PDB file of C-alpha atoms in Angstrom:
ATOM      1  CA  MET P   1     120.097  57.565 105.592  1.00 63.00           C
ATOM      2  CA  LYS P   2     116.798  59.406 105.667  1.00 77.00           C
ATOM      3  CA  THR P   3     113.552  57.729 104.789  1.00 84.00           C
ATOM      4  CA  ILE P   4     112.114  58.691 101.429  1.00 90.00           C
ATOM      5  CA  ASP P   5     108.371  59.100 101.060  1.00 94.00           C
ATOM      6  CA  PHE P   6     107.975  57.245  97.778  1.00 95.00           C
ATOM      7  CA  SER P   7     104.311  58.288  97.594  1.00 96.00           C
ATOM      8  CA  GLN P   8     105.439  61.891  97.058  1.00 96.00           C
ATOM      9  CA  LEU P   9     107.815  61.071  94.195  1.00 97.00           C
ATOM     10  CA  ARG P  10     107.103  61.758  90.565  1.00 97.00           C
ATOM     11  CA  VAL P  11     109.035  59.538  88.144  1.00 98.00           C
ATOM     12  CA  LEU P  12     109.329  59.795  84.381  1.00 98.00           C
ATOM     13  CA  LEU P  13     109.673  56.298  82.901  1.00 98.00           C
ATOM     14  CA  VAL P  14     111.156  56.117  79.406  1.00 97.00           C
ATOM     15  CA  ASP P  15     110.942  52.860  77.425  1.00 96.00           C
ATOM     16  CA  ASP P  16     109.996  52.209  73.803  1.00 95.00           C
ATOM     17  CA  ASP P  17     108.608  48.728  74.450  1.00 94.00           C
ATOM     18  CA  ARG P  18     105.034  49.178  75.676  1.00 95.00           C
ATOM     19  CA  PRO P  19     104.714  45.842  77.573  1.00 95.00           C
ATOM     20  CA  THR P  20     108.044  46.450  79.326  1.00 93.00           C
ATOM     21  CA  ARG P  21     107.057  50.045  80.076  1.00 95.00           C
ATOM     22  CA  GLU P  22     103.782  48.925  81.655  1.00 95.00           C
ATOM     23  CA  MET P  23     105.543  46.198  83.653  1.00 95.00           C
ATOM     24  CA  VAL P  24     108.037  48.742  85.042  1.00 96.00           C
ATOM     25  CA  VAL P  25     105.149  51.111  85.850  1.00 96.00           C
ATOM     26  CA  GLU P  26     103.615  48.291  87.900  1.00 96.00           C
ATOM     27  CA  ILE P  27     106.947  47.745  89.672  1.00 96.00           C
ATOM     28  CA  LEU P  28     107.284  51.475  90.432  1.00 97.00           C
ATOM     29  CA  GLU P  29     103.709  51.622  91.710  1.00 96.00           C
ATOM     30  CA  ALA P  30     104.276  48.500  93.821  1.00 95.00           C
ATOM     31  CA  ALA P  31     107.353  50.263  95.242  1.00 94.00           C
ATOM     32  CA  GLY P  32     105.012  53.037  96.345  1.00 96.00           C
ATOM     33  CA  ILE P  33     105.849  55.721  93.771  1.00 97.00           C
ATOM     34  CA  GLY P  34     103.068  58.297  93.828  1.00 95.00           C
ATOM     35  CA  ARG P  35     103.066  59.337  90.183  1.00 96.00           C
ATOM     36  CA  VAL P  36     104.605  57.693  87.128  1.00 97.00           C
ATOM     37  CA  ASP P  37     104.612  59.548  83.819  1.00 96.00           C
ATOM     38  CA  ARG P  38     105.534  57.680  80.642  1.00 96.00           C
ATOM     39  CA  ALA P  39     107.451  58.402  77.453  1.00 96.00           C
ATOM     40  CA  ALA P  40     108.164  56.033  74.565  1.00 95.00           C
ATOM     41  CA  ASN P  41     111.688  57.292  73.773  1.00 94.00           C
ATOM     42  CA  GLY P  42     114.323  59.831  74.695  1.00 94.00           C
ATOM     43  CA  GLN P  43     113.067  62.511  72.304  1.00 93.00           C
ATOM     44  CA  GLU P  44     109.519  62.331  73.677  1.00 95.00           C
ATOM     45  CA  ALA P  45     110.882  62.337  77.226  1.00 96.00           C
ATOM     46  CA  PHE P  46     113.085  65.394  76.591  1.00 95.00           C
ATOM     47  CA  ASN P  47     110.033  67.258  75.266  1.00 93.00           C
ATOM     48  CA  ARG P  48     108.026  66.261  78.357  1.00 93.00           C
ATOM     49  CA  LEU P  49     110.732  67.654  80.623  1.00 94.00           C
ATOM     50  CA  ARG P  50     109.993  71.078  79.182  1.00 88.00           C
ATOM     51  CA  GLU P  51     106.383  70.764  80.395  1.00 90.00           C
ATOM     52  CA  SER P  52     107.077  69.604  83.936  1.00 89.00           C
ATOM     53  CA  LEU P  53     110.000  68.170  85.861  1.00 94.00           C
ATOM     54  CA  PRO P  54     109.850  64.832  87.663  1.00 97.00           C
ATOM     55  CA  ASP P  55     111.928  64.055  90.750  1.00 96.00           C
ATOM     56  CA  LEU P  56     113.686  61.233  88.921  1.00 96.00           C
ATOM     57  CA  ILE P  57     113.997  59.629  85.489  1.00 98.00           C
ATOM     58  CA  VAL P  58     114.077  55.868  84.953  1.00 98.00           C
ATOM     59  CA  SER P  59     115.016  55.035  81.371  1.00 97.00           C
ATOM     60  CA  ASP P  60     115.750  52.010  79.260  1.00 96.00           C
ATOM     61  CA  VAL P  61     119.077  52.024  77.424  1.00 94.00           C
ATOM     62  CA  MET P  62     118.095  50.542  74.048  1.00 92.00           C
ATOM     63  CA  MET P  63     115.414  52.695  72.360  1.00 93.00           C
ATOM     64  CA  GLU P  64     114.734  54.294  68.998  1.00 90.00           C
ATOM     65  CA  PRO P  65     114.973  57.000  67.797  1.00 90.00           C
ATOM     66  CA  MET P  66     116.862  58.298  70.852  1.00 93.00           C
ATOM     67  CA  ASP P  67     118.407  55.768  73.259  1.00 93.00           C
ATOM     68  CA  GLY P  68     118.804  56.222  77.010  1.00 95.00           C
ATOM     69  CA  ILE P  69     122.496  57.143  76.853  1.00 95.00           C
ATOM     70  CA  THR P  70     121.946  59.849  74.226  1.00 96.00           C
ATOM     71  CA  PHE P  71     118.920  61.071  76.194  1.00 96.00           C
ATOM     72  CA  THR P  72     121.000  61.344  79.371  1.00 96.00           C
ATOM     73  CA  ARG P  73     123.789  63.151  77.534  1.00 95.00           C
ATOM     74  CA  ARG P  74     121.207  65.576  76.112  1.00 95.00           C
ATOM     75  CA  ILE P  75     119.758  66.271  79.559  1.00 95.00           C
ATOM     76  CA  ARG P  76     123.238  66.974  80.904  1.00 94.00           C
ATOM     77  CA  THR P  77     124.598  69.119  78.075  1.00 93.00           C
ATOM     78  CA  HIS P  78     121.879  70.606  75.873  1.00 92.00           C
ATOM     79  CA  ARG P  79     121.385  74.348  76.289  1.00 90.00           C
ATOM     80  CA  GLU P  80     117.596  73.862  76.317  1.00 90.00           C
ATOM     81  CA  SER P  81     117.685  71.213  79.040  1.00 91.00           C
ATOM     82  CA  PRO P  82     115.255  72.220  81.769  1.00 90.00           C
ATOM     83  CA  SER P  83     117.287  70.482  84.496  1.00 89.00           C
ATOM     84  CA  GLN P  84     120.809  69.271  83.839  1.00 91.00           C
ATOM     85  CA  ASN P  85     121.161  67.679  87.276  1.00 92.00           C
ATOM     86  CA  ILE P  86     117.969  65.605  87.452  1.00 95.00           C
ATOM     87  CA  PRO P  87     118.783  62.064  88.656  1.00 96.00           C
ATOM     88  CA  VAL P  88     118.763  59.403  85.920  1.00 97.00           C
ATOM     89  CA  ILE P  89     118.631  55.659  86.535  1.00 97.00           C
ATOM     90  CA  LEU P  90     119.142  53.426  83.498  1.00 96.00           C
ATOM     91  CA  LEU P  91     117.543  50.010  83.142  1.00 94.00           C
ATOM     92  CA  THR P  92     119.497  47.666  80.940  1.00 90.00           C
ATOM     93  CA  ALA P  93     119.920  44.085  79.933  1.00 88.00           C
ATOM     94  CA  HIS P  94     123.272  45.152  78.440  1.00 83.00           C
ATOM     95  CA  THR P  95     125.644  45.169  81.388  1.00 85.00           C
ATOM     96  CA  ASP P  96     128.830  44.814  79.359  1.00 89.00           C
ATOM     97  CA  LEU P  97     131.668  47.135  80.353  1.00 90.00           C
ATOM     98  CA  THR P  98     131.423  49.217  77.170  1.00 91.00           C
ATOM     99  CA  THR P  99     127.754  50.068  77.777  1.00 90.00           C
ATOM    100  CA  VAL P 100     128.332  50.763  81.464  1.00 88.00           C
ATOM    101  CA  LEU P 101     131.266  53.094  80.760  1.00 90.00           C
ATOM    102  CA  GLU P 102     129.453  54.895  77.957  1.00 92.00           C
ATOM    103  CA  ALA P 103     126.421  55.495  80.176  1.00 91.00           C
ATOM    104  CA  ARG P 104     128.598  56.590  83.099  1.00 91.00           C
ATOM    105  CA  ASP P 105     130.373  59.038  80.825  1.00 92.00           C
ATOM    106  CA  ALA P 106     127.016  60.408  79.656  1.00 93.00           C
ATOM    107  CA  GLY P 107     126.143  61.305  83.260  1.00 93.00           C
ATOM    108  CA  VAL P 108     123.930  58.476  84.497  1.00 95.00           C
ATOM    109  CA  ASN P 109     123.453  58.349  88.282  1.00 94.00           C
ATOM    110  CA  ALA P 110     122.825  54.597  88.600  1.00 94.00           C
ATOM    111  CA  PHE P 111     122.086  51.332  86.768  1.00 91.00           C
ATOM    112  CA  VAL P 112     119.562  48.598  87.362  1.00 94.00           C
ATOM    113  CA  ALA P 113     120.078  45.372  85.448  1.00 92.00           C
ATOM    114  CA  LYS P 114     117.075  43.664  83.900  1.00 90.00           C
ATOM    115  CA  PRO P 115     115.111  41.761  84.966  1.00 90.00           C
ATOM    116  CA  VAL P 116     114.102  44.536  87.363  1.00 91.00           C
ATOM    117  CA  SER P 117     113.075  43.748  90.932  1.00 93.00           C
ATOM    118  CA  ILE P 118     111.092  46.011  93.254  1.00 94.00           C
ATOM    119  CA  ASP P 119     113.756  45.788  95.961  1.00 95.00           C
ATOM    120  CA  GLU P 120     116.662  46.664  93.660  1.00 94.00           C
ATOM    121  CA  LEU P 121     114.821  49.574  92.067  1.00 95.00           C
ATOM    122  CA  LYS P 122     113.833  50.940  95.497  1.00 94.00           C
ATOM    123  CA  ARG P 123     117.429  50.573  96.680  1.00 94.00           C
ATOM    124  CA  LYS P 124     118.793  52.505  93.695  1.00 95.00           C
ATOM    125  CA  ILE P 125     116.163  55.241  93.987  1.00 96.00           C
ATOM    126  CA  THR P 126     116.951  55.617  97.684  1.00 95.00           C
ATOM    127  CA  LEU P 127     120.681  55.709  96.995  1.00 92.00           C
ATOM    128  CA  VAL P 128     120.384  58.312  94.230  1.00 93.00           C
ATOM    129  CA  LEU P 129     118.061  60.582  96.200  1.00 94.00           C
ATOM    130  CA  ASN P 130     119.655  60.179  99.641  1.00 90.00           C
ATOM    131  CA  ASP P 131     123.282  60.258  98.617  1.00 79.00           C
ATOM    132  CA  PRO P 132     123.599  62.476  95.552  1.00 79.00           C
ATOM    133  CA  ARG P 133     127.132  62.777  94.254  1.00 82.00           C
ATOM    134  CA  ALA P 134     128.609  66.196  93.549  1.00 80.00           C
ATOM    135  CA  PHE P 135     127.625  67.511  90.125  1.00 83.00           C
ATOM    136  CA  ILE P 136     130.680  68.093  87.943  1.00 85.00           C
ATOM    137  CA  ARG P 137     131.159  70.425  84.981  1.00 85.00           C
ATOM    138  CA  SER P 138     134.377  70.108  83.010  1.00 84.00           C
ATOM    139  CA  GLU P 139     135.429  70.529  79.395  1.00 82.00           C
ATOM    140  CA  ASP P 140     134.480  66.959  78.509  1.00 81.00           C
ATOM    141  CA  TYR P 141     131.927  65.910  81.148  1.00 85.00           C
ATOM    142  CA  VAL P 142     128.748  67.159  82.800  1.00 84.00           C
ATOM    143  CA  GLY P 143     127.049  64.986  85.397  1.00 85.00           C
ATOM    144  CA  PRO P 144     127.392  63.384  88.802  1.00 85.00           C
ATOM    145  CA  ASP P 145     130.918  62.730  90.027  1.00 84.00           C
ATOM    146  CA  ARG P 146     131.876  59.436  88.356  1.00 72.00           C
ATOM    147  CA  ARG P 147     134.058  58.406  91.274  1.00 69.00           C
ATOM    148  CA  VAL P 148     132.308  56.247  93.824  1.00 62.00           C
ATOM    149  CA  ARG P 149     135.275  56.414  96.198  1.00 55.00           C
ATOM    150  CA  ALA P 150     137.400  59.417  97.025  1.00 58.00           C
ATOM    151  CA  LYS P 151     140.888  58.841  95.611  1.00 56.00           C
ATOM    152  CA  PRO P 152     143.873  61.149  95.873  1.00 59.00           C
ATOM    153  CA  LEU P 153     144.661  62.962  92.644  1.00 60.00           C
ATOM    154  CA  GLY P 154     148.347  62.012  92.801  1.00 65.00           C
ATOM    155  CA  GLY P 155     149.646  65.559  92.668  1.00 67.00           C
ATOM    156  CA  ARG P 156     147.497  66.537  89.661  1.00 70.00           C
ATOM    157  CA  PRO P 157     145.373  69.698  89.909  1.00 69.00           C
ATOM    158  CA  ASP P 158     141.653  69.275  90.585  1.00 66.00           C
ATOM    159  CA  ARG P 159     139.938  70.400  87.340  1.00 65.00           C
ATOM    160  CA  ARG P 160     136.401  69.714  88.523  1.00 59.00           C
ATOM    161  CA  LYS P 161     134.137  72.728  88.884  1.00 55.00           C
ATOM    162  CA  LYS P 162     131.151  73.015  91.170  1.00 54.00           C
ATOM    163  CA  PRO P 163     128.018  74.486  89.544  1.00 51.00           C
ATOM    164  CA  GLU P 164     127.615  78.198  90.137  1.00 53.00           C
TER     165      GLU P 164
END
């Protein structure tokens, strides 16, 4: 695994709760992230992506008017998305299976459960940037390969398509 120069990374942090947003900014800065931009919700963040692209997005799940799952889905599928394959890490206190599966199916790269620690966030950032999964486009999914382990398809045809 190659070493990542965190000081060269630009992260867009998306969270509607200002105190939480500022706390996560402090965590990202303590982790050595060079530049942290902020957005208060998914809609604001999507608009910011049109202005300039970060290396990575860290977003809360529960936000209004656009939550982190809808925001991720919009990045992955909207025709005006400036970068459908930008890495997205979701922060969540809601680690129930339904939320995890919904976010995975929206195209999230990784999760970090709240409360957030510097070490865990650095580990996930390193994982996402050092070991990106293949990006898949199919009729009902756009995003990183949801499979963590390679599994045989059991004689079924491989319907995944690599981006052109």
